[in-house]
Coordinates of C-alpha atoms and ligand atoms in Angstrom, one line a residue:
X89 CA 29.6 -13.6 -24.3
X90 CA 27.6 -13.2 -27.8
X91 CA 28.3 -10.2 -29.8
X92 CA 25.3 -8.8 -29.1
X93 CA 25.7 -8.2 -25.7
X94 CA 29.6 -7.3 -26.2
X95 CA 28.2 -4.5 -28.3
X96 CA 25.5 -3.9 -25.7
X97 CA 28.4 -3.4 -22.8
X98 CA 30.5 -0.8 -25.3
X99 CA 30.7 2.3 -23.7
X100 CA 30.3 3.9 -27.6
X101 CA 27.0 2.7 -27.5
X102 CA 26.1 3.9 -24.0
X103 CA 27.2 7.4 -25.2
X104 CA 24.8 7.4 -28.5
X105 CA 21.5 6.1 -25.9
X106 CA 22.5 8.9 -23.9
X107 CA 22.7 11.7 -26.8
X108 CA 19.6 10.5 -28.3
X109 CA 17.7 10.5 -24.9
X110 CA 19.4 13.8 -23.8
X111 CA 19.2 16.0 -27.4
X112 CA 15.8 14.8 -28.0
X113 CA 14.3 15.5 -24.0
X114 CA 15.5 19.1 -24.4
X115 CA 14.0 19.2 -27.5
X116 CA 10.7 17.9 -26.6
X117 CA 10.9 20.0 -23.2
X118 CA 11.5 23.1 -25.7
X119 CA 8.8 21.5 -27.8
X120 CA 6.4 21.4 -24.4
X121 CA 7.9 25.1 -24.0
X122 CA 5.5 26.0 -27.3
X123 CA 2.5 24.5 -25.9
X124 CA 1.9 27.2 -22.8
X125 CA -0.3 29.6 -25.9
X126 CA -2.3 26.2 -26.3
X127 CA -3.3 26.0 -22.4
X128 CA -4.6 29.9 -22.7
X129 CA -7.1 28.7 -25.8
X130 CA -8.0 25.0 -25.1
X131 CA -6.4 22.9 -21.6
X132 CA -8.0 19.7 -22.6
X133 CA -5.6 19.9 -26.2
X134 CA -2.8 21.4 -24.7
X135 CA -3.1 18.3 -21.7
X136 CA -3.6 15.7 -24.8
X137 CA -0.2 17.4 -26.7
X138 CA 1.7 17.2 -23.8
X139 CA 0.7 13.7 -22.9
X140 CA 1.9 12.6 -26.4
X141 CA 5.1 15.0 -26.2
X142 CA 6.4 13.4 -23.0
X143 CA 5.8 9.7 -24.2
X144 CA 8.1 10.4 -26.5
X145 CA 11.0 11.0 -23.6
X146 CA 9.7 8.4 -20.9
X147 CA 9.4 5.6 -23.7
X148 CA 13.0 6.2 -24.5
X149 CA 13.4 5.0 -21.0
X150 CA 11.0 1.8 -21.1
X151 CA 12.7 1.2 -24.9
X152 CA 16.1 0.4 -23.1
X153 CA 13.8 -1.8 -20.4
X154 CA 11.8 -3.9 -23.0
X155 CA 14.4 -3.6 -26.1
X156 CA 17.8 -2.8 -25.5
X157 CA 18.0 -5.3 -22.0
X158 CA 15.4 -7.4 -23.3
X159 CA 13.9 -7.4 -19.2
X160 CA 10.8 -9.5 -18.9
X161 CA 8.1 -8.1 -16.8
X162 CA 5.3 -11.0 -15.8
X163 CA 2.5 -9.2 -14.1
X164 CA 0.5 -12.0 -10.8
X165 CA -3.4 -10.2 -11.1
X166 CA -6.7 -12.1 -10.9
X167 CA -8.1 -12.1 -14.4
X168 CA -11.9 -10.3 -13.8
X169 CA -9.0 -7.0 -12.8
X170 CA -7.2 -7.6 -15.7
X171 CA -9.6 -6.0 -18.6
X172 CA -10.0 -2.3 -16.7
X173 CA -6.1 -2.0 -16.4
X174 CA -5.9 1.2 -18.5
X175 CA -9.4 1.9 -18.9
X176 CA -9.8 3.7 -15.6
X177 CA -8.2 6.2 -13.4
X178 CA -6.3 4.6 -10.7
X179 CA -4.0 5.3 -7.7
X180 CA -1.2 2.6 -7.7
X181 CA 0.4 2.2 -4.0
X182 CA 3.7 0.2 -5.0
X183 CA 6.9 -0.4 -2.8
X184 CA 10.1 1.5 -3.0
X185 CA 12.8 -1.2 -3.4
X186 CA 14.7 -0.8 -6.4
X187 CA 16.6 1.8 -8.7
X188 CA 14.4 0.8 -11.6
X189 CA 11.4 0.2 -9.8
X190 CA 9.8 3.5 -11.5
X191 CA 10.7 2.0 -14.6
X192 CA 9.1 -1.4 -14.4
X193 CA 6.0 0.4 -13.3
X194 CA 6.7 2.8 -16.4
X195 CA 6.6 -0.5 -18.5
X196 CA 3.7 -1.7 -17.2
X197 CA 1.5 2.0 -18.0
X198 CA 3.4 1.6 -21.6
X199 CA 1.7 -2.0 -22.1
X200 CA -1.6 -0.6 -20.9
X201 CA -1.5 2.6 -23.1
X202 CA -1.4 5.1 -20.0
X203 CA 2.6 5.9 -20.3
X204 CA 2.1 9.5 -21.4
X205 CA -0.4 10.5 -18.7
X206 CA 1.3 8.4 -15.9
X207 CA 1.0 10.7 -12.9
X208 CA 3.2 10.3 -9.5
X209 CA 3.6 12.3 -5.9
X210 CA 7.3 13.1 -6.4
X211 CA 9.6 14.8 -4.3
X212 CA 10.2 18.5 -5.1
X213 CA 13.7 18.4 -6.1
X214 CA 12.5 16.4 -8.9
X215 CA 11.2 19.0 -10.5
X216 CA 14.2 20.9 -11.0
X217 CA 16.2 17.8 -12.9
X218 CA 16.6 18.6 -16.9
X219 CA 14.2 16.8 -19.1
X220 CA 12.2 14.5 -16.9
X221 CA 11.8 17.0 -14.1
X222 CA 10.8 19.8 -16.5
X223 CA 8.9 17.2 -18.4
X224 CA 6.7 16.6 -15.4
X225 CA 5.7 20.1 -15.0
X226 CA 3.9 20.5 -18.3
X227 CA 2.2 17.1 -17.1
X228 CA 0.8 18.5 -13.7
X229 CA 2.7 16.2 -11.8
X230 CA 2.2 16.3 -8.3
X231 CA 5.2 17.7 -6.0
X232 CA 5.5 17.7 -2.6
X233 CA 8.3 18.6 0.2
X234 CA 7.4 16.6 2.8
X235 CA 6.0 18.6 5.0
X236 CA 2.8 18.5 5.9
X237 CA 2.2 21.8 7.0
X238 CA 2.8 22.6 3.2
X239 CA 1.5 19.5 1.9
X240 CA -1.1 19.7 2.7
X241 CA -2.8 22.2 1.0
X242 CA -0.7 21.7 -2.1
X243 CA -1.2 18.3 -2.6
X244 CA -4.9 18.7 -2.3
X245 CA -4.8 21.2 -5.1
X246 CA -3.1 19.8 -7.5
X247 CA -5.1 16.5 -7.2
X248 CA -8.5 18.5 -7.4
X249 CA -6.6 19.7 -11.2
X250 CA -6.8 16.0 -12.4
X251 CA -10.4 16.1 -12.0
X252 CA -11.3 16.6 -15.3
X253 CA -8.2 15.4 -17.3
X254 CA -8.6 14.4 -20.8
X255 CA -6.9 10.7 -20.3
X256 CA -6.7 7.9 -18.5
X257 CA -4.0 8.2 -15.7
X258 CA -2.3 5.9 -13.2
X259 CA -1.2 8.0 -9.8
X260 CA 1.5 6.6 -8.4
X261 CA 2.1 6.8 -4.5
X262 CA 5.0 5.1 -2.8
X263 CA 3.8 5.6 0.4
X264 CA 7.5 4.9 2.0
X265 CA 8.2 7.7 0.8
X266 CA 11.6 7.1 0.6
X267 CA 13.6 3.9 -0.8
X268 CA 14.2 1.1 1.0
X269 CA 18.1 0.8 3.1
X270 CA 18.3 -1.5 5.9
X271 CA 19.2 1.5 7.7
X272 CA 15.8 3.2 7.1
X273 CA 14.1 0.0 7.8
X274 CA 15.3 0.0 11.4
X275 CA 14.6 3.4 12.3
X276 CA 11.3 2.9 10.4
X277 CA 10.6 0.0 12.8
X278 CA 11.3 2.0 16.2
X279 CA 9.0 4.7 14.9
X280 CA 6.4 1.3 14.1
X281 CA 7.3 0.0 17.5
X282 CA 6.5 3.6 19.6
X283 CA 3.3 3.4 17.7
X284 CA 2.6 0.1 19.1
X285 CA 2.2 -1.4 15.4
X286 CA 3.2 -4.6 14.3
X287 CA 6.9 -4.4 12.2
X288 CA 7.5 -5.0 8.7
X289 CA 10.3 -7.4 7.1
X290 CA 10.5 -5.8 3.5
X291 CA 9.3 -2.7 3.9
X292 CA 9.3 0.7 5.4
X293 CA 6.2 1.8 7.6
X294 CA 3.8 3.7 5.5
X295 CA 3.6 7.5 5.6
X296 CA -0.5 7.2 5.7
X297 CA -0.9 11.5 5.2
X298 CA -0.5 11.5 1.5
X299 CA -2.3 8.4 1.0
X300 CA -5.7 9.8 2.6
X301 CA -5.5 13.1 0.8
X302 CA -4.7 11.2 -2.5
X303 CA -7.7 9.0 -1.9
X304 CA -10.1 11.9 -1.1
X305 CA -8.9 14.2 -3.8
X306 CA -9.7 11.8 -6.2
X307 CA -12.9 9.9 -5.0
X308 CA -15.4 10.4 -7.9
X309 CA -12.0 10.4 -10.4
X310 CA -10.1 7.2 -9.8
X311 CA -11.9 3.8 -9.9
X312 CA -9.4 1.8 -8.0
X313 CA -6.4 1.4 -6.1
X314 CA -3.8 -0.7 -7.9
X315 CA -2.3 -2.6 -4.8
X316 CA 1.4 -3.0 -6.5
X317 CA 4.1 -5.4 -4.9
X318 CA 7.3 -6.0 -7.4
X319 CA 9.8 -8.1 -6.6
X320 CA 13.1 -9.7 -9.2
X321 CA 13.9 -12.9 -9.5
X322 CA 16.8 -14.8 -7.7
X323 CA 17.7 -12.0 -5.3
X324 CA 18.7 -9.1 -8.3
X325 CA 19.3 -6.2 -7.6
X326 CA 18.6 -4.4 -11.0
X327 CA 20.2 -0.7 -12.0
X328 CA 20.0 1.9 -14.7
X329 CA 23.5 0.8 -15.4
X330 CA 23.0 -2.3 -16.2
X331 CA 19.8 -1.6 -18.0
X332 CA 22.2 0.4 -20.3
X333 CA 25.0 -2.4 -20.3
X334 CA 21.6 -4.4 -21.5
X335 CA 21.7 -6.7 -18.3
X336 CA 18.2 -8.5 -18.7
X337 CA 16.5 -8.6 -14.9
X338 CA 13.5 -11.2 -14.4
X339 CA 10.5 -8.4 -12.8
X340 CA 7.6 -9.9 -11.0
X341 CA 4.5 -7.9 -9.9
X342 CA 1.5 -9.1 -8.2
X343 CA -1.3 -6.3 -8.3
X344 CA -4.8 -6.3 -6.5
X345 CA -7.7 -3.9 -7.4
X346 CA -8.9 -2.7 -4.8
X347 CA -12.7 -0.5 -5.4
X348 CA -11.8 3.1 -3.7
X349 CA -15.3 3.0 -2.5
X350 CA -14.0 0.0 0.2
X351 CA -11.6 2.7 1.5
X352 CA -12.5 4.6 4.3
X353 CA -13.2 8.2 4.4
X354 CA -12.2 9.3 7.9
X355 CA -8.3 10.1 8.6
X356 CA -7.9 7.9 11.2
X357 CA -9.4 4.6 9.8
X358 CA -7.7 5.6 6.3
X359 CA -4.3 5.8 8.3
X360 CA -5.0 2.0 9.8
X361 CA -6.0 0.7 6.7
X362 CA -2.8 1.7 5.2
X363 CA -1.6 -0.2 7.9
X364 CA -2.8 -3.2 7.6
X365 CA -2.3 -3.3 3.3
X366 CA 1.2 -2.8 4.1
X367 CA 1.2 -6.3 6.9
X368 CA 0.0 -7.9 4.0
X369 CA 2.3 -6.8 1.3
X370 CA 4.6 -7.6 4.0
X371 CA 3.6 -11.2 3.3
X372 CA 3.4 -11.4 -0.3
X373 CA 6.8 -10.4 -0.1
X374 CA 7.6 -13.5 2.2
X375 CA 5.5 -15.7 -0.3
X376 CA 8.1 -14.6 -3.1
X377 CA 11.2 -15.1 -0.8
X378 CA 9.9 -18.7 -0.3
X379 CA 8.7 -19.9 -3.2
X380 CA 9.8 -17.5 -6.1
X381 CA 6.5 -16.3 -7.2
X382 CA 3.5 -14.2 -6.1
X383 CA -0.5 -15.9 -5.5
X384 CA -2.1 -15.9 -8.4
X385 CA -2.7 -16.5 -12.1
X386 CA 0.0 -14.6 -14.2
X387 CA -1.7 -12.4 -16.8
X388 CA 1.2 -10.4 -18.5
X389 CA 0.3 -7.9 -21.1
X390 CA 2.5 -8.8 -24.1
X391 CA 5.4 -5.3 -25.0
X392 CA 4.3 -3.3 -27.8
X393 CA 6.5 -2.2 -30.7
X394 CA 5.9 1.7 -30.0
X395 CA 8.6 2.4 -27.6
X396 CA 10.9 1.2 -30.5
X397 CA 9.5 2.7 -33.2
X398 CA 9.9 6.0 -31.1
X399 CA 13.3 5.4 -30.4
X400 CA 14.1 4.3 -33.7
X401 CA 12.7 7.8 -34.9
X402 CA 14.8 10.1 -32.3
X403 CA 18.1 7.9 -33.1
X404 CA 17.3 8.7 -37.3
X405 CA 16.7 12.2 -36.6
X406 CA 19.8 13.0 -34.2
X407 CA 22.2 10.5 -35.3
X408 CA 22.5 11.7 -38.7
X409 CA 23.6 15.6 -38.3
X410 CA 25.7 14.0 -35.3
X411 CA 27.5 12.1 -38.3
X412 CA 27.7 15.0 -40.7
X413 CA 29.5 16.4 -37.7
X414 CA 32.0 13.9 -37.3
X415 CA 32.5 13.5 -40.9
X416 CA 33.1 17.1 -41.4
X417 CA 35.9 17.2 -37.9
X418 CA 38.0 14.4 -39.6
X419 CA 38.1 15.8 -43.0
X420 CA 38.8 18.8 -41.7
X421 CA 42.5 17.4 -41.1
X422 CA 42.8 19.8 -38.0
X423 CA 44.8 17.5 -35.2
X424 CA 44.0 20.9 -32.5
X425 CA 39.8 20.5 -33.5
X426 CA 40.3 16.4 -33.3
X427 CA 41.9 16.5 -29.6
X428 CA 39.5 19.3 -28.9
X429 CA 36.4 16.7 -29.9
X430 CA 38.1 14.5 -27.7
X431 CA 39.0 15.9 -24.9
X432 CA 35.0 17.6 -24.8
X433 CA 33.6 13.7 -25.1
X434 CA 36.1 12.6 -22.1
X435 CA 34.8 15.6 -19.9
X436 CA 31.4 14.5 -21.0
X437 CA 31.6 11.0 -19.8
X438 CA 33.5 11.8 -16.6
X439 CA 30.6 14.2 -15.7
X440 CA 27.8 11.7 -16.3
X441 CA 25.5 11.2 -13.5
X442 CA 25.9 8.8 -10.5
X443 CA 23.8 6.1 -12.2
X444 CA 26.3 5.6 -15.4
X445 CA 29.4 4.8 -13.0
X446 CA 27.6 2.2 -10.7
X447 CA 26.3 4.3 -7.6
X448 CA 22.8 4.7 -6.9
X449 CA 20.1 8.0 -7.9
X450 CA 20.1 8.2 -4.1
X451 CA 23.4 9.6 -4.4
X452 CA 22.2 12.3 -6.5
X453 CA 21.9 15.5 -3.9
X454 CA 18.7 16.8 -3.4
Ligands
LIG523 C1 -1.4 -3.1 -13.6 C2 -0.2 -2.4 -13.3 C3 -0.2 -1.7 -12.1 C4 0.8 -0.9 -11.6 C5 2.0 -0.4 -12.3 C6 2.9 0.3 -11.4 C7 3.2 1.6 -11.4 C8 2.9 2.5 -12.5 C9 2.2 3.8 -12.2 C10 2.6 5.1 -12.5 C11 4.0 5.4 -12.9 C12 4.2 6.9 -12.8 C13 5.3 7.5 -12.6 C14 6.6 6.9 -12.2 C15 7.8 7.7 -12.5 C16 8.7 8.1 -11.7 C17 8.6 8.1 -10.2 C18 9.9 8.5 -9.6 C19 10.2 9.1 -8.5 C20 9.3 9.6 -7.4 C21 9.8 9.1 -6.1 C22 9.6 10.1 -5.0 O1 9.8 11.2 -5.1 S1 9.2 9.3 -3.4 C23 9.2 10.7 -2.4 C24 8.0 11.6 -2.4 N1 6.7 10.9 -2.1 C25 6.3 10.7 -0.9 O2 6.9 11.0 0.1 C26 4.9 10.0 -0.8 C27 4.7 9.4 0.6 N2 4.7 10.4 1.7 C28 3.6 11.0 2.2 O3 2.5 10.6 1.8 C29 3.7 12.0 3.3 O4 2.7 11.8 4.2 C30 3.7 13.5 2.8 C31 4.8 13.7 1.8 C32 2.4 13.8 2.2 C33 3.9 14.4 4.1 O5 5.1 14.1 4.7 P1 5.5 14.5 6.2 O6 6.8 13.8 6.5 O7 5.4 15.9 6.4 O8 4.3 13.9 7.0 P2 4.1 12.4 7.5 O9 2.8 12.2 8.0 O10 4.4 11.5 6.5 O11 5.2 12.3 8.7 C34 4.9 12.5 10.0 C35 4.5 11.2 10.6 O12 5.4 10.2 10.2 C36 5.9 9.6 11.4 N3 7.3 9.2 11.1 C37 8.4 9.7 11.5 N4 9.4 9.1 11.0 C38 8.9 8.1 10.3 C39 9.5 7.0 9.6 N5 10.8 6.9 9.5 N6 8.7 6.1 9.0 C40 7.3 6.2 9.1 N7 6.8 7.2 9.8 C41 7.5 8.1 10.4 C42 5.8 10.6 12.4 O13 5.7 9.9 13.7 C43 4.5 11.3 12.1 O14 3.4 10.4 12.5 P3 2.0 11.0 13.0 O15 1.3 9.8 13.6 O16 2.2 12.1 14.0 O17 1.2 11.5 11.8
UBL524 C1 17.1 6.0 -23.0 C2 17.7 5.8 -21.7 C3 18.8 6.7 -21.5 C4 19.3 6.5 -20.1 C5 19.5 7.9 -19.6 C6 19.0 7.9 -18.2 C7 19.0 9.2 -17.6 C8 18.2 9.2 -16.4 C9 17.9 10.5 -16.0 C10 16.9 10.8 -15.2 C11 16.1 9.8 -14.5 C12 15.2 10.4 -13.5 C13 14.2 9.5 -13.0 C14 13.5 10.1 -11.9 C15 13.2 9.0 -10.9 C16 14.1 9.1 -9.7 C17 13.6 8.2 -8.6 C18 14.1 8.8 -7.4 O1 15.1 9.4 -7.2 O2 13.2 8.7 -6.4 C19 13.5 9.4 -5.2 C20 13.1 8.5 -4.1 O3 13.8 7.4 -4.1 C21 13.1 9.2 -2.7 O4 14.3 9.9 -2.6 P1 15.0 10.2 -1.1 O5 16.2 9.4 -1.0 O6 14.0 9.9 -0.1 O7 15.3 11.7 -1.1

């Protein structure tokens, strides 16, 4: 092991990520706080503040991704796409696989310039989690709680909101609507099976509902469907944790652009053409298990230096009062403040979320 990447596995410097990304979200969420006066004079600057505002927290994230891990992200598209990526509104329908699989997606609207604005249809419990949950609000992320009885209406309006956003935006959809167990998957398939469609390997049947409203809430606002399939290389299975530990994963995604205008209108035939995008992700996915890569020319956007820089910023701002602090607590002399410090810090890192001691987000409750 090099000594970079024994200094990239010390828990020392898991804990100064962490305090940088935590201390600056709560500042930028206080930040975002300030910003509800703007909305009342102009929306369209309060919306462009806020996008800028909350690239400064979810680039923290793709800065450990790109940066810190050193991940590589190759992106299977066919080159006429390639040029719009970022220059339109677009719903992305990607598969629910992976821990991280949010983040590569993140990466990907960070190399396109659309990170700040990214939009997804999250659950509502989301909302409620510290900094990016309260993040998301001042975004106009879209919430739902999976009932369509609810949903409906709800969805709907918040999509018709995005109508005349400053920015482009990406909306992402994982129309699984949950992430993939093999325990999902089979009940998934005897739902598929009593509807008399055909099963999936890698995937879970489609919930079609929030994929029609999504589409007609946004005709005459998105371009495109972004047709997202993301696989890693040799069989990883990549985590926060060892994002953090600056384990570098191998992401490949094959996207299709797909002209909203070729999707239909009605319910029904939206539903079945759901269906049928998901057979054949279904076999782009058995491509990749095969022969290791997706159809098609690889076209990957190169990472940008901004992430950094932002990072680089936070860490300067918060790591040098955190200094002072420490400075001031050993010359102090006091042994009771010392064990104190201590004793706080080792309370802090037993209470750290699932993700930092190996389990998975879906063990966070809901
Ligand atoms: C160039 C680069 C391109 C791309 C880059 C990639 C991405 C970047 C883009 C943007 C990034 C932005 C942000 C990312 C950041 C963070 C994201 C993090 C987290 C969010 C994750 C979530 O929260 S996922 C959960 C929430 N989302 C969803 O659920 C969406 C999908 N669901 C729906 O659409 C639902 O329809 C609904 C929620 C709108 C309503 O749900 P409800 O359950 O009430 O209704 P349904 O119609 O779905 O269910 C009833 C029908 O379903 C049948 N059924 C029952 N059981 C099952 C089953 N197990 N599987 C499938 N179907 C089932 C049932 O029979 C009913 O059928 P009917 O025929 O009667 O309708
Ligand atoms: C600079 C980096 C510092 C690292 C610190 C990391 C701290 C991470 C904190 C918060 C990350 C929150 C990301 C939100 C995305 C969560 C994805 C998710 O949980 O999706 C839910 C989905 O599966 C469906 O759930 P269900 O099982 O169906 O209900």
């Amino acid at each position: 092991m090099g000594f970079l990447q024994l200094l990239k596995s010390q828990f020392l410097c898991h804990l100064i990520i962490c305090y940088v990304f935590l201390v600056s979200g709560l500042i930028i969420n206080l930040l975002q706080l300030c910003t509800l006066p703007v909305w009342l004079v102009s929306k369209q600057l309060a919306r462009r503040i806020n996008i800028r505002l909350a690239y400064c927290i979810s680039s923290q994230m793709v800065a450990t991704l790109e940066w810190w891990s050193g991940t590589e992200c190759t992106l299977y598209t066919d080159p006429k796409s390639y040029p719009l990526y970022g220059k339109e509104n677009a719903i992305v329908v990607l598969n629910h696989s992976f821990e991280i699989d949010f983040l590569c997606g993140w990466t990907f609207c960070e190399r396109f310039g659309v990170l700040g604005s990214s939009k997804v249809l999250a659950k509502k419990q989301l909302a409620y989690v510290p900094i990016i949950g309260w993040m998301w609000y001042f975004l106009e992320i879209v919430f739902c709680k999976r009932k369509w009885e609810e949903d409906r209406r709800t969805v709907n309006e918040s999509l018709q909101k995005l109508r005349d956003y400053p920015e482009n935006f990406w909306f992402l959809l994982y129309c699984e609507g949950t992430r993939f167990t093999p325990k999902k998957h089979q009940v998934s398939m005897q739902v598929a099976e009593s509807k008399g469609l055909p099963k999936l390997k890698y995937h879970l049947l489609p919930r079609t509902k929030g994929f029609w409203v999504t589409v007609q809430s946004l005709r005459g606002t998105a371009a495109a469907v972004y047709d997202s399939t993301l696989n890693f290389r040799n069989n990883e299975m990549p985590t926060l944790l060892g994002l953090l530990n600056g384990k570098k994963y191998h992401a490949d995604l094959y996207v299709r652009r797909i002209p909203l205008e070729l999707i239909p209108e009605d319910e029904k035939e939206c539903a079945e053409w759901l269906h049928k995008l998901y057979q054949e992700k279904d076999s782009f996915q058995e491509h990749y298990a095969k022969t290791g890569r997706f159809p098609g020319p690889i076209m990957s956007p190169p990472r940008r230096p901004w992430s950094l820089i932002n990072w680089l910023f936070w860490s300067c701002l918060l790591l040098y009062p955190l200094g002072l602090l420490l400075t001031q607590l050993i010359s102090s002399g006091s042994v009771f403040t010392i064990v104190a410090s201590v004793a706080v810090c080792s309370a802090a890192a037993d209470l750290t979320p699932p993700i930092f001691t190996g389990s998975s987000l879906d063990d966070w409750p809901d």
